[in-house]
Amino acid sequence: MKPAAQSEALEQASVKQYCKAVRVPVIGANFIGLSEQAVREKQSHIRYLEALLAMESEERDRHAIENRLREAQLPRLKTLEEFDFAQAPQVPVASIRALAEGGYIERSEPVVLIGECGTGKSHLATGLCVAACRQKRRVRFTTAAALVTELVEAKQNNQVRRVVARWMKYDLIALDEVGYVPVAEMGAEFLFQVIADRAERAALIVTTNLPFSEWTTVFPNPRLCKALLDRITDRAHIIETGTESFRFRRTVEGRKKR
């Protein structure tokens, strides 16, 4: 190897070591290729540096979003782009797109999705969670039953305060399937505690198949039910997804085609 080539190889190895030490692996993997491109295109040193830093930044953003999505514990990765609004004409497209921009999270406003099974409530809630994760917000998706179970178990271990505090750390909580399963009074009280603590302080998405007038069938204590509804609906974006299951309609149409 010629002395010039040997010197260049040593310099490249040194740069890679520095990149490893300061934890910029994308720059370490791409600085040679981009330098050759910069020479061919007669780019300035600053333009070359900008391109390297942009690649590193984009990769870090991608990892941050992936971490947020994992932390959210979404049942399925469904986006708003995948939602078929044509099959759900009652869902207001403009309202959903406005929510996806995240202003309701900044204002700590609830979102309530009301409709029968199969009308897209969970998909919309999941899509809003994905949108929030893309904005690098801390998100957590759960069902009402799972949250109640976690809090009841925490009560048995004298850890309710710690668990409730952990739920407060999220920028957005999506509480799916409220109203599908009756909740005992202790569970309802715990659920109210989480929701009340977040009121006007952090955003909440709730999906339910019950109109508000029927929530007493799930939360038997009328006073607690009223207080729960008061917290959930205050300043809320209430989206009705309809009564006709497009999931069922899609299944029927698929069978007819076969």
CSV table of C-alpha atoms in Angstrom, one decimal:
chain,number,residue,atom,x,y,z
A,1,MET,CA,0.0,0.0,0.0
A,2,LYS,CA,1.3,3.4,-1.0
A,3,PRO,CA,2.1,5.8,1.9
A,4,ALA,CA,-0.8,8.2,0.9
A,5,ALA,CA,-3.3,5.4,0.8
A,6,GLN,CA,-2.0,4.0,4.1
A,7,SER,CA,-2.3,7.4,5.7
A,8,GLU,CA,-5.8,7.8,4.4
A,9,ALA,CA,-6.8,4.4,5.8
A,10,LEU,CA,-5.4,5.3,9.2
A,11,GLU,CA,-7.4,8.5,9.1
A,12,GLN,CA,-10.6,6.7,8.2
A,13,ALA,CA,-10.0,4.2,11.0
A,14,SER,CA,-9.4,7.0,13.5
A,15,VAL,CA,-12.6,8.8,12.4
A,16,LYS,CA,-14.6,5.5,12.9
A,17,GLN,CA,-13.1,5.1,16.4
A,18,TYR,CA,-14.1,8.7,17.3
A,19,CYS,CA,-17.6,8.1,15.9
A,20,LYS,CA,-17.9,5.0,18.0
A,21,ALA,CA,-16.7,6.8,21.1
A,22,VAL,CA,-19.1,9.7,20.8
A,23,ARG,CA,-21.9,7.4,19.6
A,24,VAL,CA,-22.7,8.6,16.1
A,25,PRO,CA,-22.8,5.3,14.3
A,26,VAL,CA,-24.6,6.6,11.2
A,27,ILE,CA,-21.8,9.2,10.6
A,28,GLY,CA,-19.2,6.4,11.1
A,29,ALA,CA,-20.9,4.2,8.5
A,30,ASN,CA,-21.4,6.9,5.9
A,31,PHE,CA,-18.7,9.6,6.1
A,32,ILE,CA,-16.5,7.9,3.5
A,33,GLY,CA,-19.3,7.4,0.9
A,34,LEU,CA,-20.6,10.9,1.4
A,35,SER,CA,-17.1,12.4,1.2
A,36,GLU,CA,-16.6,10.8,-2.2
A,37,GLN,CA,-20.0,12.1,-3.3
A,38,ALA,CA,-19.2,15.6,-2.0
A,39,VAL,CA,-16.0,15.6,-4.1
A,40,ARG,CA,-17.8,14.5,-7.2
A,41,GLU,CA,-20.5,17.1,-6.8
A,42,LYS,CA,-18.0,19.8,-5.6
A,43,GLN,CA,-19.9,20.4,-2.4
A,44,SER,CA,-18.6,22.6,0.3
A,45,HIS,CA,-17.3,21.3,3.6
A,46,ILE,CA,-20.3,22.7,5.4
A,47,ARG,CA,-22.7,21.0,3.0
A,48,TYR,CA,-20.9,17.7,3.5
A,49,LEU,CA,-21.1,18.1,7.3
A,50,GLU,CA,-24.7,19.1,7.1
A,51,ALA,CA,-25.5,15.9,5.1
A,52,LEU,CA,-23.8,13.7,7.7
A,53,LEU,CA,-25.5,15.3,10.6
A,54,ALA,CA,-28.9,15.1,8.9
A,55,MET,CA,-28.4,11.4,8.4
A,56,GLU,CA,-27.5,10.9,12.0
A,57,SER,CA,-30.5,13.0,13.2
A,58,GLU,CA,-33.0,11.2,10.9
A,59,GLU,CA,-31.8,7.8,12.2
A,60,ARG,CA,-32.1,8.9,15.8
A,61,ASP,CA,-35.6,10.2,15.1
A,62,ARG,CA,-36.5,6.8,13.6
A,63,HIS,CA,-35.2,5.0,16.6
A,64,ALA,CA,-37.0,7.3,19.0
A,65,ILE,CA,-40.3,6.7,17.2
A,66,GLU,CA,-39.8,2.9,17.2
A,67,ASN,CA,-39.1,3.1,21.0
A,68,ARG,CA,-42.3,5.1,21.6
A,69,LEU,CA,-44.3,2.6,19.5
A,70,ARG,CA,-42.9,-0.3,21.6
A,71,GLU,CA,-43.7,1.5,24.8
A,72,ALA,CA,-47.2,2.2,23.7
A,73,GLN,CA,-48.0,-1.5,23.7
A,74,LEU,CA,-50.5,-1.2,20.8
A,75,PRO,CA,-52.5,-4.3,20.1
A,76,ARG,CA,-51.8,-3.9,16.4
A,77,LEU,CA,-49.9,-1.3,14.4
A,78,LYS,CA,-52.7,0.5,12.6
A,79,THR,CA,-52.3,4.0,11.2
A,80,LEU,CA,-54.9,6.6,10.2
A,81,GLU,CA,-53.6,6.4,6.6
A,82,GLU,CA,-54.8,2.8,6.6
A,83,PHE,CA,-58.3,3.7,7.9
A,84,ASP,CA,-61.0,3.4,5.2
A,85,PHE,CA,-63.1,6.5,5.7
A,86,ALA,CA,-65.2,5.5,2.7
A,87,GLN,CA,-66.5,2.5,4.7
A,88,ALA,CA,-67.2,4.7,7.7
A,89,PRO,CA,-69.0,7.7,6.3
A,90,GLN,CA,-70.2,8.9,9.7
A,91,VAL,CA,-66.6,9.4,10.9
A,92,PRO,CA,-65.7,13.1,10.4
A,93,VAL,CA,-62.4,13.0,8.3
A,94,ALA,CA,-61.5,16.6,9.0
A,95,SER,CA,-61.9,16.2,12.8
A,96,ILE,CA,-59.7,13.1,12.8
A,97,ARG,CA,-57.0,14.7,10.7
A,98,ALA,CA,-57.0,17.8,13.0
A,99,LEU,CA,-56.6,15.5,16.1
A,100,ALA,CA,-53.7,13.7,14.4
A,101,GLU,CA,-51.8,17.0,14.5
A,102,GLY,CA,-51.6,16.6,18.2
A,103,GLY,CA,-53.1,19.9,19.5
A,104,TYR,CA,-55.5,18.1,21.8
A,105,ILE,CA,-52.5,16.5,23.6
A,106,GLU,CA,-50.9,19.9,24.1
A,107,ARG,CA,-54.2,21.2,25.5
A,108,SER,CA,-54.8,18.0,27.6
A,109,GLU,CA,-58.2,17.4,26.0
A,110,PRO,CA,-60.0,14.1,26.0
A,111,VAL,CA,-61.1,12.3,22.9
A,112,VAL,CA,-64.2,10.0,23.1
A,113,LEU,CA,-65.0,7.6,20.3
A,114,ILE,CA,-68.5,6.2,20.5
A,115,GLY,CA,-70.0,3.6,18.3
A,116,GLU,CA,-71.0,0.0,17.9
A,117,CYS,CA,-68.5,-2.9,17.5
A,118,GLY,CA,-66.8,-2.9,14.1
A,119,THR,CA,-67.2,0.8,13.4
A,120,GLY,CA,-63.5,1.6,13.7
A,121,LYS,CA,-63.1,3.0,17.2
A,122,SER,CA,-60.1,1.0,18.1
A,123,HIS,CA,-58.4,1.5,14.7
A,124,LEU,CA,-58.9,5.3,15.1
A,125,ALA,CA,-57.6,5.3,18.7
A,126,THR,CA,-54.6,3.2,17.6
A,127,GLY,CA,-54.0,5.5,14.6
A,128,LEU,CA,-54.0,8.6,16.9
A,129,CYS,CA,-51.6,6.8,19.2
A,130,VAL,CA,-49.2,6.1,16.3
A,131,ALA,CA,-49.5,9.8,15.2
A,132,ALA,CA,-48.6,10.9,18.8
A,133,CYS,CA,-45.6,8.5,18.8
A,134,ARG,CA,-44.4,10.0,15.5
A,135,GLN,CA,-44.4,13.3,17.4
A,136,LYS,CA,-42.2,11.6,20.0
A,137,ARG,CA,-44.8,11.7,22.7
A,138,ARG,CA,-45.0,9.0,25.4
A,139,VAL,CA,-48.1,7.0,24.7
A,140,ARG,CA,-49.8,3.9,26.3
A,141,PHE,CA,-52.7,1.9,25.0
A,142,THR,CA,-54.7,-0.4,27.2
A,143,THR,CA,-58.2,-1.7,27.7
A,144,ALA,CA,-60.4,-0.6,30.6
A,145,ALA,CA,-60.5,-4.1,31.9
A,146,ALA,CA,-56.7,-4.5,31.9
A,147,LEU,CA,-56.2,-1.2,33.6
A,148,VAL,CA,-58.7,-2.1,36.4
A,149,THR,CA,-57.0,-5.5,36.8
A,150,GLU,CA,-53.6,-3.8,37.2
A,151,LEU,CA,-54.9,-1.4,39.8
A,152,VAL,CA,-56.7,-4.0,41.8
A,153,GLU,CA,-53.5,-6.1,41.9
A,154,ALA,CA,-51.6,-3.0,42.9
A,155,LYS,CA,-54.1,-2.5,45.8
A,156,GLN,CA,-53.3,-6.0,47.0
A,157,ASN,CA,-49.6,-5.1,47.0
A,158,ASN,CA,-50.0,-1.6,48.5
A,159,GLN,CA,-48.7,-0.1,45.3
A,160,VAL,CA,-51.7,1.9,44.0
A,161,ARG,CA,-50.0,5.3,44.4
A,162,ARG,CA,-46.9,4.1,42.5
A,163,VAL,CA,-49.0,2.6,39.6
A,164,VAL,CA,-51.2,5.7,39.3
A,165,ALA,CA,-48.1,7.9,39.2
A,166,ARG,CA,-46.6,5.8,36.5
A,167,TRP,CA,-49.7,6.2,34.3
A,168,MET,CA,-49.5,10.0,34.8
A,169,LYS,CA,-46.1,10.0,33.1
A,170,TYR,CA,-47.6,9.3,29.7
A,171,ASP,CA,-48.5,12.3,27.4
A,172,LEU,CA,-51.4,10.2,26.1
A,173,ILE,CA,-53.4,7.2,27.3
A,174,ALA,CA,-55.8,5.3,25.1
A,175,LEU,CA,-58.4,3.5,27.2
A,176,ASP,CA,-60.1,1.0,24.9
A,177,GLU,CA,-63.4,-0.9,25.4
A,178,VAL,CA,-64.9,1.1,28.2
A,179,GLY,CA,-68.4,-0.3,28.7
A,180,TYR,CA,-67.8,-3.8,27.3
A,181,VAL,CA,-67.4,-5.4,30.8
A,182,PRO,CA,-69.2,-4.3,34.0
A,183,VAL,CA,-66.7,-2.9,36.5
A,184,ALA,CA,-67.0,-3.6,40.3
A,185,GLU,CA,-67.1,-0.5,42.5
A,186,MET,CA,-63.5,-0.8,43.7
A,187,GLY,CA,-62.3,-1.1,40.0
A,188,ALA,CA,-64.5,1.9,39.1
A,189,GLU,CA,-63.0,3.9,41.9
A,190,PHE,CA,-59.5,3.1,40.7
A,191,LEU,CA,-60.4,3.9,37.1
A,192,PHE,CA,-61.8,7.2,38.2
A,193,GLN,CA,-58.6,8.0,40.1
A,194,VAL,CA,-56.5,7.6,37.0
A,195,ILE,CA,-58.9,9.6,34.8
A,196,ALA,CA,-59.4,12.3,37.5
A,197,ASP,CA,-55.7,12.7,38.0
A,198,ARG,CA,-55.2,13.3,34.3
A,199,ALA,CA,-58.1,15.8,33.9
A,200,GLU,CA,-56.8,19.0,32.4
A,201,ARG,CA,-53.2,17.8,32.9
A,202,ALA,CA,-52.8,15.1,30.3
A,203,ALA,CA,-54.7,13.8,27.2
A,204,LEU,CA,-56.9,10.7,27.2
A,205,ILE,CA,-58.6,8.7,24.4
A,206,VAL,CA,-61.6,6.6,25.4
A,207,THR,CA,-63.5,4.2,23.1
A,208,THR,CA,-66.9,2.9,24.1
A,209,ASN,CA,-69.9,1.1,22.6
A,210,LEU,CA,-72.3,2.7,25.1
A,211,PRO,CA,-74.1,6.0,24.9
A,212,PHE,CA,-73.4,8.0,28.0
A,213,SER,CA,-77.0,7.4,29.3
A,214,GLU,CA,-76.2,3.7,29.6
A,215,TRP,CA,-72.9,4.0,31.5
A,216,THR,CA,-74.7,3.2,34.8
A,217,THR,CA,-75.1,-0.4,33.5
A,218,VAL,CA,-71.3,-0.7,33.7
A,219,PHE,CA,-70.6,1.6,36.6
A,220,PRO,CA,-73.4,0.8,39.1
A,221,ASN,CA,-72.6,3.6,41.6
A,222,PRO,CA,-74.5,6.5,40.0
A,223,ARG,CA,-72.6,9.2,41.8
A,224,LEU,CA,-69.2,7.8,40.7
A,225,CYS,CA,-70.5,7.2,37.2
A,226,LYS,CA,-71.6,10.9,36.9
A,227,ALA,CA,-68.2,12.1,38.2
A,228,LEU,CA,-66.4,9.8,35.8
A,229,LEU,CA,-68.5,11.1,32.8
A,230,ASP,CA,-67.9,14.7,34.0
A,231,ARG,CA,-64.1,14.2,33.8
A,232,ILE,CA,-64.1,12.3,30.5
A,233,THR,CA,-66.5,14.7,28.6
A,234,ASP,CA,-65.2,18.0,29.9
A,235,ARG,CA,-63.7,19.8,26.9
A,236,ALA,CA,-63.8,16.5,25.0
A,237,HIS,CA,-63.7,15.9,21.3
A,238,ILE,CA,-66.7,13.4,20.9
A,239,ILE,CA,-66.6,11.4,17.7
A,240,GLU,CA,-69.5,9.1,16.8
A,241,THR,CA,-68.4,6.2,14.6
A,242,GLY,CA,-71.9,4.9,13.8
A,243,THR,CA,-74.0,1.8,14.5
A,244,GLU,CA,-73.3,-0.3,11.4
A,245,SER,CA,-70.3,-2.6,11.6
A,246,PHE,CA,-68.3,-2.1,8.4
A,247,ARG,CA,-66.1,-5.1,9.5
A,248,PHE,CA,-69.2,-7.3,9.4
A,249,ARG,CA,-70.3,-5.7,6.1
A,250,ARG,CA,-66.9,-6.4,4.6
A,251,THR,CA,-67.1,-10.0,5.7
A,252,VAL,CA,-70.5,-10.5,4.1
A,253,GLU,CA,-69.4,-8.8,0.8
A,254,GLY,CA,-66.3,-11.0,0.8
A,255,ARG,CA,-68.4,-14.1,1.0
A,256,LYS,CA,-70.7,-12.9,-1.8
A,257,LYS,CA,-67.7,-12.5,-4.1
A,258,ARG,CA,-66.5,-16.0,-3.3
